[in-house]
C-alpha atoms as a printed R data frame, in Angstrom:
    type eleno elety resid chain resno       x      y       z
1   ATOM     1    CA   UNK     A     1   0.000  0.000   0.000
2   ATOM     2    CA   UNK     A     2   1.636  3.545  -1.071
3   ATOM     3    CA   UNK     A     3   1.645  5.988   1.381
4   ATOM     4    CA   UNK     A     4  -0.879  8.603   1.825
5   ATOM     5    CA   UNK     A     5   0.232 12.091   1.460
6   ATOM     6    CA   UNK     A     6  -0.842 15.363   2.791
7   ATOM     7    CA   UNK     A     7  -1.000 18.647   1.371
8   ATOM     8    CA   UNK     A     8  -0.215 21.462   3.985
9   ATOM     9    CA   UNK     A     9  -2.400 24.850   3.228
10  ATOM    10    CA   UNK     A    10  -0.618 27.770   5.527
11  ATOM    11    CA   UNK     A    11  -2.727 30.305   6.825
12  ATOM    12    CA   UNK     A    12  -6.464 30.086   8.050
13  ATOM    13    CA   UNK     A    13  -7.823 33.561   6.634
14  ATOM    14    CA   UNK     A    14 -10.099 34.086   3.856
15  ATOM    15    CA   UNK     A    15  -7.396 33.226   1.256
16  ATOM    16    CA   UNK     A    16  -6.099 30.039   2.621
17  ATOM    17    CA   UNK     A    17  -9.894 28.612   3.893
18  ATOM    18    CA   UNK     A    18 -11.483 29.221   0.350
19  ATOM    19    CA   UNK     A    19  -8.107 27.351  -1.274
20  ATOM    20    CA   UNK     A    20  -7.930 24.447   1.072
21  ATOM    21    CA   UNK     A    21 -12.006 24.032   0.647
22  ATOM    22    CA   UNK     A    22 -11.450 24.208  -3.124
23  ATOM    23    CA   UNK     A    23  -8.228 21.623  -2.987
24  ATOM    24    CA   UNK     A    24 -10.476 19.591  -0.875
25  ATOM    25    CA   UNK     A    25 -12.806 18.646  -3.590
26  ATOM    26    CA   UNK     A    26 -10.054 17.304  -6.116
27  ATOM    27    CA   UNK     A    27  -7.986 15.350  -4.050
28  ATOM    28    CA   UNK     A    28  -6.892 11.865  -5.445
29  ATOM    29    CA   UNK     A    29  -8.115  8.963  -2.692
30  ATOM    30    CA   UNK     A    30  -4.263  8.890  -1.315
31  ATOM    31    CA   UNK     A    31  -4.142 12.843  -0.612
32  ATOM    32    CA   UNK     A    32  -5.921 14.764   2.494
33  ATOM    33    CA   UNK     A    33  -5.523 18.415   3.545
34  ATOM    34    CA   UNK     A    34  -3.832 19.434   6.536
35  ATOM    35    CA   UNK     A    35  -4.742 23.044   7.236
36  ATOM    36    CA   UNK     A    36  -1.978 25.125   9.594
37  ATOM    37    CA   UNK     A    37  -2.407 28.636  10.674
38  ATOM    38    CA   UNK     A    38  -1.214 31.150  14.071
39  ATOM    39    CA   UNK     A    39  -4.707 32.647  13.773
40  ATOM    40    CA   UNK     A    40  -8.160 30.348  13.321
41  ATOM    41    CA   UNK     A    41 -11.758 32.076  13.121
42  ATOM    42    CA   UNK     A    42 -11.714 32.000  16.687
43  ATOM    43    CA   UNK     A    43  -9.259 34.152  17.805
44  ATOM    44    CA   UNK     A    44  -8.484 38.026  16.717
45  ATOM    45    CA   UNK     A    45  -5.577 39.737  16.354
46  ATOM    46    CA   UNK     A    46  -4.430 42.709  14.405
47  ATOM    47    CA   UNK     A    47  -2.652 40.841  12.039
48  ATOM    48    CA   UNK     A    48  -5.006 38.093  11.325
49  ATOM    49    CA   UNK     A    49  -6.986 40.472   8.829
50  ATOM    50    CA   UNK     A    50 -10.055 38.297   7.303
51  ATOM    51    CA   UNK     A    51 -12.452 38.385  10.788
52  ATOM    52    CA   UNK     A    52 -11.728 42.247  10.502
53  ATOM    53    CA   UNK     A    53 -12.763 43.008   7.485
54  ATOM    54    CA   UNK     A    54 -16.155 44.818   5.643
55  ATOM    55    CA   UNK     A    55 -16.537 42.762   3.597
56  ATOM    56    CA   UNK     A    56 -18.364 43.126  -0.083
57  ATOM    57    CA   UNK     A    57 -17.789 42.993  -3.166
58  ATOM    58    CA   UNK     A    58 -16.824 45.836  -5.316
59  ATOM    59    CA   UNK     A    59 -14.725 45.505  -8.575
60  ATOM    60    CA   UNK     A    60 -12.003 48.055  -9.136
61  ATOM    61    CA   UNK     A    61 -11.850 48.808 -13.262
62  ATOM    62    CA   UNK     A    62  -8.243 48.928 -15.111
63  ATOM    63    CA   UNK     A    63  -5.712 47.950 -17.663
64  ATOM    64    CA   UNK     A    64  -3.057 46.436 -15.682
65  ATOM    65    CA   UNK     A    65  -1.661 43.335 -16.142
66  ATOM    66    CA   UNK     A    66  -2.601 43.062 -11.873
67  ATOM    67    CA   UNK     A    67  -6.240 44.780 -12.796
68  ATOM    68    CA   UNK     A    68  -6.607 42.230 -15.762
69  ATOM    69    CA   UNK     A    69  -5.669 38.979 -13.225
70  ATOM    70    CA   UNK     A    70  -7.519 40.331 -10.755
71  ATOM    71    CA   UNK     A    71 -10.727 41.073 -12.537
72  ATOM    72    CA   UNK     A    72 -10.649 37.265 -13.574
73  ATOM    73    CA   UNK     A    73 -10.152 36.395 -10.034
74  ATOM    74    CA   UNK     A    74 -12.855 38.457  -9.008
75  ATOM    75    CA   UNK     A    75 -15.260 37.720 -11.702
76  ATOM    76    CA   UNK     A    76 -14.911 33.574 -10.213
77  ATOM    77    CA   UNK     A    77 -15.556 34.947  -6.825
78  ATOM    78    CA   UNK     A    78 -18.543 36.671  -7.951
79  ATOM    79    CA   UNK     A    79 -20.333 33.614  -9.134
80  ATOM    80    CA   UNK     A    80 -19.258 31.510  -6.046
81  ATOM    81    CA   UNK     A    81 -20.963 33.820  -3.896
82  ATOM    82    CA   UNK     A    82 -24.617 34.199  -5.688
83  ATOM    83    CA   UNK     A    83 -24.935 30.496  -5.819
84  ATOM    84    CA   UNK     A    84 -23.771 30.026  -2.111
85  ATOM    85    CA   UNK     A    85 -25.760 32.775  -0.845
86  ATOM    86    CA   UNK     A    86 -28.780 31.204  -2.573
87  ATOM    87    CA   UNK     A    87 -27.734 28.052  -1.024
88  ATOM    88    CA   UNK     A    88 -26.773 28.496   2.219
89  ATOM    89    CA   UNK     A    89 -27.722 31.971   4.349
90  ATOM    90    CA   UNK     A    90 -26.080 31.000   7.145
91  ATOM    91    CA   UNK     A    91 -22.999 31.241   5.241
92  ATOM    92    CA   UNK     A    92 -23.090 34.990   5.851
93  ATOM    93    CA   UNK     A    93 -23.325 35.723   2.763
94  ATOM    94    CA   UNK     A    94 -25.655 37.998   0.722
95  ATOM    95    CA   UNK     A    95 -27.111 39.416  -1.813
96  ATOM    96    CA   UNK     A    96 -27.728 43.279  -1.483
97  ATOM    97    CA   UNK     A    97 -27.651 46.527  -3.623
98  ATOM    98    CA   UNK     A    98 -24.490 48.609  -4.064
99  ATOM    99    CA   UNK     A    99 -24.197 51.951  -5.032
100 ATOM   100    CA   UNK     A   100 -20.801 54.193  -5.879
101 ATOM   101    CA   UNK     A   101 -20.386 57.468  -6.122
102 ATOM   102    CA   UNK     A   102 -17.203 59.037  -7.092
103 ATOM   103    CA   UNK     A   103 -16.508 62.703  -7.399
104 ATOM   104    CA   UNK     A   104 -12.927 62.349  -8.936
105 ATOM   105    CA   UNK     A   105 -13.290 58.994 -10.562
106 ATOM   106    CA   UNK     A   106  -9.836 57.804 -11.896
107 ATOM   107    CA   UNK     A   107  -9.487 57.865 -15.541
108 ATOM   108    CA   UNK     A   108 -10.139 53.945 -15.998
109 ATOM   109    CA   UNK     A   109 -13.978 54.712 -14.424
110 ATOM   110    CA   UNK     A   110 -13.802 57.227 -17.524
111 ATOM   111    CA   UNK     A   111 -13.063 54.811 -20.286
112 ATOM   112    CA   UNK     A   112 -16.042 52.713 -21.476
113 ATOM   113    CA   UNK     A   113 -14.774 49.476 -22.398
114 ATOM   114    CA   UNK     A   114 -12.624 49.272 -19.008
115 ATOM   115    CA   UNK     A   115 -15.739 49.969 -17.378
116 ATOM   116    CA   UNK     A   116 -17.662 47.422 -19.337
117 ATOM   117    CA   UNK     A   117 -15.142 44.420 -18.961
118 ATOM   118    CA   UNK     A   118 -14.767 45.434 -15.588
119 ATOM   119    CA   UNK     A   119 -18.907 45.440 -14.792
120 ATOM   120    CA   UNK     A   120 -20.404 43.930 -17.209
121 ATOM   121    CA   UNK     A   121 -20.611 40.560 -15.373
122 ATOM   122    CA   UNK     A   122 -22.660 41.957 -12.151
123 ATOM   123    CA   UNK     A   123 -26.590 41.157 -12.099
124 ATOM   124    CA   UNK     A   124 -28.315 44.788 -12.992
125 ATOM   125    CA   UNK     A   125 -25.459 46.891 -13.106
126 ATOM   126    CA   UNK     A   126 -25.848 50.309 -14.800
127 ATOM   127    CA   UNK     A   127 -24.645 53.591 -14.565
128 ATOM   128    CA   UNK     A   128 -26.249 56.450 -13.009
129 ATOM   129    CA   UNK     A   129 -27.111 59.483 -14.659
130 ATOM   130    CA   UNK     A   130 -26.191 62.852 -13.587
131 ATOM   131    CA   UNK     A   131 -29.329 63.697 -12.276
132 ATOM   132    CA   UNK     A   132 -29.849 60.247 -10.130
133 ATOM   133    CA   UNK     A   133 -26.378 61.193  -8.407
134 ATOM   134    CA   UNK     A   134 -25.753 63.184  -5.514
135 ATOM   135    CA   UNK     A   135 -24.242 66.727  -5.523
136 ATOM   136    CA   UNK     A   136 -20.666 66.710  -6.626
137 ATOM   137    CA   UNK     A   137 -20.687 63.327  -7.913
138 ATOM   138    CA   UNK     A   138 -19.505 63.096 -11.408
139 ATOM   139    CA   UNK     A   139 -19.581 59.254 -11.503
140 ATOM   140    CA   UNK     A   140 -22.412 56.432 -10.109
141 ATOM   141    CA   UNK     A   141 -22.963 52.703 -10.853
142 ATOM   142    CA   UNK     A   142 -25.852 50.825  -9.286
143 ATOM   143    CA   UNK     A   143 -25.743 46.756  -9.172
144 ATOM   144    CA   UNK     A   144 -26.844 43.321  -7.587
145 ATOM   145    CA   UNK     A   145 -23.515 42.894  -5.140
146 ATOM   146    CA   UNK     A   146 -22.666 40.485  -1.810
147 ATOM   147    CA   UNK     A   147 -21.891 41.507   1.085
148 ATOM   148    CA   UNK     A   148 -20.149 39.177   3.858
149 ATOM   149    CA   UNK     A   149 -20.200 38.950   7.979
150 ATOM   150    CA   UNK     A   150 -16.578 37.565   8.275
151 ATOM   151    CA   UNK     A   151 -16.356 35.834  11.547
152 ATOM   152    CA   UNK     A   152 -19.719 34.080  10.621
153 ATOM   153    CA   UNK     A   153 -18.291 33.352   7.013
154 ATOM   154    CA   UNK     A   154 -14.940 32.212   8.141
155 ATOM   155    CA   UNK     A   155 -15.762 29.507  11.099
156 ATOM   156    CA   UNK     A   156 -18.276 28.616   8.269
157 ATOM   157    CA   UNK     A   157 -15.495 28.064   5.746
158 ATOM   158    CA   UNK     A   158 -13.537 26.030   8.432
159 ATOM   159    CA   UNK     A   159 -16.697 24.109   9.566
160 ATOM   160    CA   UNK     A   160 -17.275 23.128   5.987
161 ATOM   161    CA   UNK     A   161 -13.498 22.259   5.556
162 ATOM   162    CA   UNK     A   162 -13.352 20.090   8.443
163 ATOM   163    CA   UNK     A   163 -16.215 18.145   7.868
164 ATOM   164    CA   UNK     A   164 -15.376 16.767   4.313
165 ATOM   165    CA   UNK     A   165 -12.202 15.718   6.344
166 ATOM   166    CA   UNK     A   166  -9.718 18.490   6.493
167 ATOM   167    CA   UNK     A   167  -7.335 18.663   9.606
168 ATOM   168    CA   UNK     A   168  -6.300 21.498  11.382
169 ATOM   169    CA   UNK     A   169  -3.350 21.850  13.392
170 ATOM   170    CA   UNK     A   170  -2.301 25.727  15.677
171 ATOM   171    CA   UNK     A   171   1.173 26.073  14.950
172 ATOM   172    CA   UNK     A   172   3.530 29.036  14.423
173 ATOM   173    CA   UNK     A   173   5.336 29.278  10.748
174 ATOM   174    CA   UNK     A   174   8.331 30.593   9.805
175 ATOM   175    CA   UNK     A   175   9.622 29.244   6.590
176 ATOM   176    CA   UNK     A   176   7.440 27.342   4.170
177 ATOM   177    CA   UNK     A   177  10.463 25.097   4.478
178 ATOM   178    CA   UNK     A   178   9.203 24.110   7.866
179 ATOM   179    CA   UNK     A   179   5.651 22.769   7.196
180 ATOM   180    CA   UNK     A   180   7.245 19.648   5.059
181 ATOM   181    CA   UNK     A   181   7.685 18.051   8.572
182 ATOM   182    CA   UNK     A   182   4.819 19.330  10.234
183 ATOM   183    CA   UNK     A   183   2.726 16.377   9.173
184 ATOM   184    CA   UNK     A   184   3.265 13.616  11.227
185 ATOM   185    CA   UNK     A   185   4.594 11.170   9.456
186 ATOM   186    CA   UNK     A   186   3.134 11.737   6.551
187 ATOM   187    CA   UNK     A   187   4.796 12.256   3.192
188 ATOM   188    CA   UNK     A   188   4.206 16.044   2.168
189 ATOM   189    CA   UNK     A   189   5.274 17.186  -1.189
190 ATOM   190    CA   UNK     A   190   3.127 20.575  -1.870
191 ATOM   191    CA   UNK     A   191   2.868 23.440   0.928
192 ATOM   192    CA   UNK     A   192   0.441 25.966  -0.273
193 ATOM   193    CA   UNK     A   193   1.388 29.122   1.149
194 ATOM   194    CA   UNK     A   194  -1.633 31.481   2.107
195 ATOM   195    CA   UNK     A   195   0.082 33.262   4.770
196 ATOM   196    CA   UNK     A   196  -0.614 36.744   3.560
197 ATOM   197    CA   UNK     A   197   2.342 38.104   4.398
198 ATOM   198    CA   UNK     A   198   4.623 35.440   2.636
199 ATOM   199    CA   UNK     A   199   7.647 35.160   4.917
200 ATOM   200    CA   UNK     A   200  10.085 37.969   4.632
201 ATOM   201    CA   UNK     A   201   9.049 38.861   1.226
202 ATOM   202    CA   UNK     A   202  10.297 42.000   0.227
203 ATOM   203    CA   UNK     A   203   7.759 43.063  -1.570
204 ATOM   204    CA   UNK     A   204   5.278 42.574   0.946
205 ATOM   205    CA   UNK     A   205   3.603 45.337   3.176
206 ATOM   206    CA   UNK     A   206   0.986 45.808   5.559
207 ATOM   207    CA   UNK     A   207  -2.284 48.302   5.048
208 ATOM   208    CA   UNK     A   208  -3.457 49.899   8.538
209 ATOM   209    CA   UNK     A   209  -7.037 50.355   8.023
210 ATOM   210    CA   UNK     A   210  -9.712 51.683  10.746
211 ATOM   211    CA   UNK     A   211 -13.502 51.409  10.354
212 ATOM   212    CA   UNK     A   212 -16.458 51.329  12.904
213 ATOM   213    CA   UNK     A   213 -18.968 48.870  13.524
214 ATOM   214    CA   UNK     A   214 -22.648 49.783  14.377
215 ATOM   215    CA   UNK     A   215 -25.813 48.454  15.173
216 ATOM   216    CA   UNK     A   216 -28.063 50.971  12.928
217 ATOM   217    CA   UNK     A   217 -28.755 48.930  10.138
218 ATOM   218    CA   UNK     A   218 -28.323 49.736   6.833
219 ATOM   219    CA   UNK     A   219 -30.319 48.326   3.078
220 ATOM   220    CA   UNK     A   220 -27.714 48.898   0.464
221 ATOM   221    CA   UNK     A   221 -23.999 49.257   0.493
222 ATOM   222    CA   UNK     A   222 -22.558 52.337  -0.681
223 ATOM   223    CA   UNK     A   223 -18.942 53.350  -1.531
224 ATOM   224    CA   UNK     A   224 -18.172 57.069  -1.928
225 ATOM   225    CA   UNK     A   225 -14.872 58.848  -3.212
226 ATOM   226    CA   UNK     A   226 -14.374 61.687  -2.285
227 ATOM   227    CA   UNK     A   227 -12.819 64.887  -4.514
228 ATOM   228    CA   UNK     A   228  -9.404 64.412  -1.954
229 ATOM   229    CA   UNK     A   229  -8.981 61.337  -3.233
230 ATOM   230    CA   UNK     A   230 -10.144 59.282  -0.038
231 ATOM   231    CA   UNK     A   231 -13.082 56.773   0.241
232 ATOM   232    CA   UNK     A   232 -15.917 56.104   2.672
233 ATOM   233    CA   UNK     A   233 -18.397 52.919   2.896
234 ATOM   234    CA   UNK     A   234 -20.913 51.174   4.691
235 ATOM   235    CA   UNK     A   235 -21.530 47.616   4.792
236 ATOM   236    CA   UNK     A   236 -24.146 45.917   6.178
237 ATOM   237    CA   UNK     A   237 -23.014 42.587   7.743
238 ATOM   238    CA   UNK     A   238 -25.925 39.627   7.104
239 ATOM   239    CA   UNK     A   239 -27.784 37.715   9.903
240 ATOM   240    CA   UNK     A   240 -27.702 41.095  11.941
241 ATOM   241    CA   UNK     A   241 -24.223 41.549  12.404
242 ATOM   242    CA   UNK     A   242 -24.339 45.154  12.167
243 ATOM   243    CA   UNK     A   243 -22.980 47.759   9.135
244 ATOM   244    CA   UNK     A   244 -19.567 48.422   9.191
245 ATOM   245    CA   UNK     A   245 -18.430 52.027   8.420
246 ATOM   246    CA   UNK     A   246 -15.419 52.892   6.925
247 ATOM   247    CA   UNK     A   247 -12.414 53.902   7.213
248 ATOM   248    CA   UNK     A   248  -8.879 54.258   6.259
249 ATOM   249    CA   UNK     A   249  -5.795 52.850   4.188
250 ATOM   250    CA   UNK     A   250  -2.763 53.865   5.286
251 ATOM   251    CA   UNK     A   251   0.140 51.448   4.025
252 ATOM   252    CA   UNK     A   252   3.429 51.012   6.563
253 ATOM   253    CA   UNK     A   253   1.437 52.460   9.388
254 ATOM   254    CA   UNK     A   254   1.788 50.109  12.712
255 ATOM   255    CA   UNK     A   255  -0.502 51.904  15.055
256 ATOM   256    CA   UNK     A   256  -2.563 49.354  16.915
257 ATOM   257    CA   UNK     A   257  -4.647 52.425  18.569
258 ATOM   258    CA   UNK     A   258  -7.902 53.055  17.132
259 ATOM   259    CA   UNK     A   259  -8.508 56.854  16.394
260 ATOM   260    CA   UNK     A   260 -10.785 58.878  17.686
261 ATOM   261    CA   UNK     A   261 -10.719 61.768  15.336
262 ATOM   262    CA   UNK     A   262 -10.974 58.976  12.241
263 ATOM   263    CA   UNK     A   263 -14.341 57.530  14.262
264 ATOM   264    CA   UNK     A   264 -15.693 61.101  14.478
265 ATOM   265    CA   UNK     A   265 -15.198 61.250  10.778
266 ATOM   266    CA   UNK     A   266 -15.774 58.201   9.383
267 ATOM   267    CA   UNK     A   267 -18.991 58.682  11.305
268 ATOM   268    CA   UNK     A   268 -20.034 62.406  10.357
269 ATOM   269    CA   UNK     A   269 -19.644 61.144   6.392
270 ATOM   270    CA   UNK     A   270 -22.072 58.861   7.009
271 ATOM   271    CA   UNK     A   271 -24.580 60.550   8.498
272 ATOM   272    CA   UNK     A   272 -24.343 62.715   5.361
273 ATOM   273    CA   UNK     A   273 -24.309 60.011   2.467
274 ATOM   274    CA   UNK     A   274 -25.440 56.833   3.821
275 ATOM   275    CA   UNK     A   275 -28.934 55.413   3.622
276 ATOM   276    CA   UNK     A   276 -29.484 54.772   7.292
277 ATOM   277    CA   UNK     A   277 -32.644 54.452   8.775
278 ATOM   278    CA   UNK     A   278 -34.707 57.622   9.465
279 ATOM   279    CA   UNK     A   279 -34.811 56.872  13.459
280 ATOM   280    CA   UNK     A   280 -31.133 56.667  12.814
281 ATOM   281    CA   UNK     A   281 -31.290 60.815  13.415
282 ATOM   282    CA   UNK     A   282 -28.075 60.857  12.528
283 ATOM   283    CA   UNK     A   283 -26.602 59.330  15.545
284 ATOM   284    CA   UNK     A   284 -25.099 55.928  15.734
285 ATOM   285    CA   UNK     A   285 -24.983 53.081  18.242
286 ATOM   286    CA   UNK     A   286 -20.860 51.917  18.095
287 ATOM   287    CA   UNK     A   287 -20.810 48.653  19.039
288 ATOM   288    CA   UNK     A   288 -16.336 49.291  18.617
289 ATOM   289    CA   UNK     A   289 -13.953 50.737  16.617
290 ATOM   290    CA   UNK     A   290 -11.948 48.217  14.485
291 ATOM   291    CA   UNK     A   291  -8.420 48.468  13.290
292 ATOM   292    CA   UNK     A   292  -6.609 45.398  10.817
293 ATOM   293    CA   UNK     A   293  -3.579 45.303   9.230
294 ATOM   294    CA   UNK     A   294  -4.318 43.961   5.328
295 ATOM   295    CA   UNK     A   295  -1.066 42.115   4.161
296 ATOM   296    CA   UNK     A   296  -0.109 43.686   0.858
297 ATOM   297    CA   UNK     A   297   2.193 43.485  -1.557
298 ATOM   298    CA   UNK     A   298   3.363 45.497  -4.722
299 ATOM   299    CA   UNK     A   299   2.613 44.690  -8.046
300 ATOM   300    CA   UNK     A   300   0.211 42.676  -6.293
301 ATOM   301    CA   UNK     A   301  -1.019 39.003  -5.027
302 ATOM   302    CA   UNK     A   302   2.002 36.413  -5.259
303 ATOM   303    CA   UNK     A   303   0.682 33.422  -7.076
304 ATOM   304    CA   UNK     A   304   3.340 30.414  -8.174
305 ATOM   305    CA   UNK     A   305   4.534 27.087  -7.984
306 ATOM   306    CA   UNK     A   306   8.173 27.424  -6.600
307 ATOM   307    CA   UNK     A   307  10.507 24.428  -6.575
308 ATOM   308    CA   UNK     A   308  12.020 24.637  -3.556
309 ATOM   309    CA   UNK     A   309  13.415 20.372  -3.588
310 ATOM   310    CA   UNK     A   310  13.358 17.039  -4.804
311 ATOM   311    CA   UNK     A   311  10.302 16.770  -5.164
312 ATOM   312    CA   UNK     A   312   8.824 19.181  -3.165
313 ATOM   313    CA   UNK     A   313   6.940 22.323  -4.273
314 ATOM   314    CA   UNK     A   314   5.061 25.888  -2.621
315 ATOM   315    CA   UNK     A   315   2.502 26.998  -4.346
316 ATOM   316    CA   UNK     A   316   2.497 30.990  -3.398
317 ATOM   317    CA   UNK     A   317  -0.992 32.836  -2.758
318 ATOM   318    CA   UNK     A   318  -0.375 35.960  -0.620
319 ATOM   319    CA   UNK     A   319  -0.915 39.785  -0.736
320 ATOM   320    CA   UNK     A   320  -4.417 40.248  -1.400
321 ATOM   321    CA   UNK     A   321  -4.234 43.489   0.418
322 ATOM   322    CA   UNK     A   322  -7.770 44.569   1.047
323 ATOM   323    CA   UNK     A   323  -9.414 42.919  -1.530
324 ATOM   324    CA   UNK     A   324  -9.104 38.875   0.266
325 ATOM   325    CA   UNK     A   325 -12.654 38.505  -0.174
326 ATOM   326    CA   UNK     A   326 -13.003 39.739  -3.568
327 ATOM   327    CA   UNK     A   327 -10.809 37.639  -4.892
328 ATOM   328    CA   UNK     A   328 -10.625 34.750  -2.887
329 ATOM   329    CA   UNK     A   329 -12.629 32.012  -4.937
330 ATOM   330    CA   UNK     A   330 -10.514 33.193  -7.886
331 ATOM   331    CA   UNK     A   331  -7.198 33.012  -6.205
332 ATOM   332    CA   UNK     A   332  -8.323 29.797  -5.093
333 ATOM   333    CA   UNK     A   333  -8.924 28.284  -8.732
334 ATOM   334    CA   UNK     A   334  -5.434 29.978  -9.875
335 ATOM   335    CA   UNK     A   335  -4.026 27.785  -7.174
336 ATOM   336    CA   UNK     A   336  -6.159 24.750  -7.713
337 ATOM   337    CA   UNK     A   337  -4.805 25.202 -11.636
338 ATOM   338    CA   UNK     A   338  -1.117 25.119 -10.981
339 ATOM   339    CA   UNK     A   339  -1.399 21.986  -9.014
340 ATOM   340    CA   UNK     A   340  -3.527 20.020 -11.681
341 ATOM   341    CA   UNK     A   341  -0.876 20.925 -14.153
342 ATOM   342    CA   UNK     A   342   2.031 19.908 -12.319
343 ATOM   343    CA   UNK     A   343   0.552 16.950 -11.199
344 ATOM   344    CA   UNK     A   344  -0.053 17.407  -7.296
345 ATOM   345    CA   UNK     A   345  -3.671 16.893  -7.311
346 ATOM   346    CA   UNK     A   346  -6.284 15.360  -9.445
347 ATOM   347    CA   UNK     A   347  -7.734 16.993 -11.969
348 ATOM   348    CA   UNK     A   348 -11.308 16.586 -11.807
349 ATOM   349    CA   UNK     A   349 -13.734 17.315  -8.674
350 ATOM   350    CA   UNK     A   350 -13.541 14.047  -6.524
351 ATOM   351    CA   UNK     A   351 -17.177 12.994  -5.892
């Protein structure tokens, strides 16, 4: 009898749950999944970013080799979530509305066909006229997007995970290198690395951001630009987890302290240009002040097969930056496509 291998997924955030539940469902009958991560759905901590997060989905228009990849990654996401969240609601996923106003769009939200690859795939999108948009705003869009409750969609992920058979293990990374022999006696030839950080990578960075959660709930999710260049949001989170307001990207910046001046404003734009409830009045009801650290990196998401042995190989998936969710069912297929064509997993869905 051969000996059964494992396949060791690093990292237990919204990247690394939505690959190893995608690996899961093409492994040959001598494979399993061993999932390892510092941070599980359980636990918080300024650098475990997913639980922190809005989340919904908004696509970001452009000609970039990085805007092309990612658009494809996004559009797969996109699909995955309108037939889970018409499958599963507890998932914490949703349909809802989304609206954006810019009032200095970027010139890619100026150039029609961008706009149209970049759209096109979202249920009822079309643009707003000039007369449906608010004061000041010089661009609007209105489609059918999904908004997510993290901690409820993550322990979901991991439920689902571990009940088709996945195993989990707490442990502390520090070199890919290191989770070959992390498997107990198993043979391990493929480490997947979903770390979001990626292990001294040069290239990598982290994203403070700060946004406020509230109970007043909200119908639609809106994402505003405003003419300084900065952006504000609300997102409602499904099965009453409260709208989260938002907030800030400032790359390099370590501050763990929440900001009291950014609550204030994050808050008083709101009030202005989000569709709260009438009995809101204007006031809201903070259930806390959030602050995550998004793991970045430039020229964006690291995704490749490295040979790193005889016969060993990791598979690289890190640096969403704050855009995990939006791409993470994409990012996941990328993954699940380099190992089918190298070999290290089978190539159609096991049953």
């Amino acid at each position: 009898m051969s000996e059964k291998e494992t396949i060791v997924v690093i990292g237990a955030g919204v990247i690394g749950l939505s690959t190893a539940l995608r690996l899961q469902s093409h492994l040959k009958n001598t494979q399993q999944i061993l999932l390892i991560a510092r941070d599980f759905p359980n636990t918080t901590s300024l650098n475990y970013a997913s639980p922190w997060a809005g989340a919904h989905y908004r696509p970001i228009p452009g000609s970039s080799p990085q805007a092309t990849r990612e658009g494809s990654q996004a559009k797969a996401t996109y699909a995955h979530f309108k037939a889970l969240s018409a499958q599963d609601p507890s998932s914490g996923v949703q349909a809802l509305e989304a609206i954006e106003h810019l009032e200095n769009p970027p010139a890619a939200y100026l150039d029609e066909k961008i706009v149209r690859e970049c759209y096109a795939h979202l249920d009822g999108f079309r643009l707003l006229g000039s007369e449906e948009c608010p004061e000041g705003v010089k661009w609007g869009a209105r489609y059918v997007s999904f908004v997510v409750n993290p901690p409820v969609y993550c322990a979901w992920l991991l439920r689902a995970f571990v009940l088709a058979g996945g195993v989990t293990r707490e442990y502390t990374v520090i070199d890919p290198a290191e989770a070959f022999w992390l498997a107990e006696g198993r043979k391990v030839r493929t480490v997947v690395n979903c770390s979001g950080m990626g292990f001294g990578d040069a290239r990598s960075f982290i994203i403070r951001g700060q946004t406020c959660l509230v109970r007043n709930p909200c119908s639609q999710t809106v994402t505003r630009q405003n003419t300084d260049g900065s952006w504000s949001f609300c997102v409602p989170r499904p099965l009453s987890g409260g709208t989260i307001i938002g907030g800030t990207k400032q790359p390099r910046d370590y501050d763990p302290n929440p900001s009291l001046e950014t609550r204030e404003k994050v808050l008083a734009n709101a009030a202005k240009w989000f569709p709260f409830t009438p009995e809101s009045g204007g006031k809201f009801d903070v259930i806390r002040d959030i602050v995550g650290r998004r793991p970045a990196r430039e020229g964006g998401m690291r995704i490749e097969a490295e040979k790193v042995g005889e016969g060993r190989v990791v598979v690289h998936a890190y640096g969403a930056g704050g855009r995990g969710y939006e791409l993470s069912w994409g990012v996941a297929g990328d993954v699940l496509g380099l190992m089918v064509g190298d070999g290290l997993i089978g190539e159609r869905a096991s049953l």
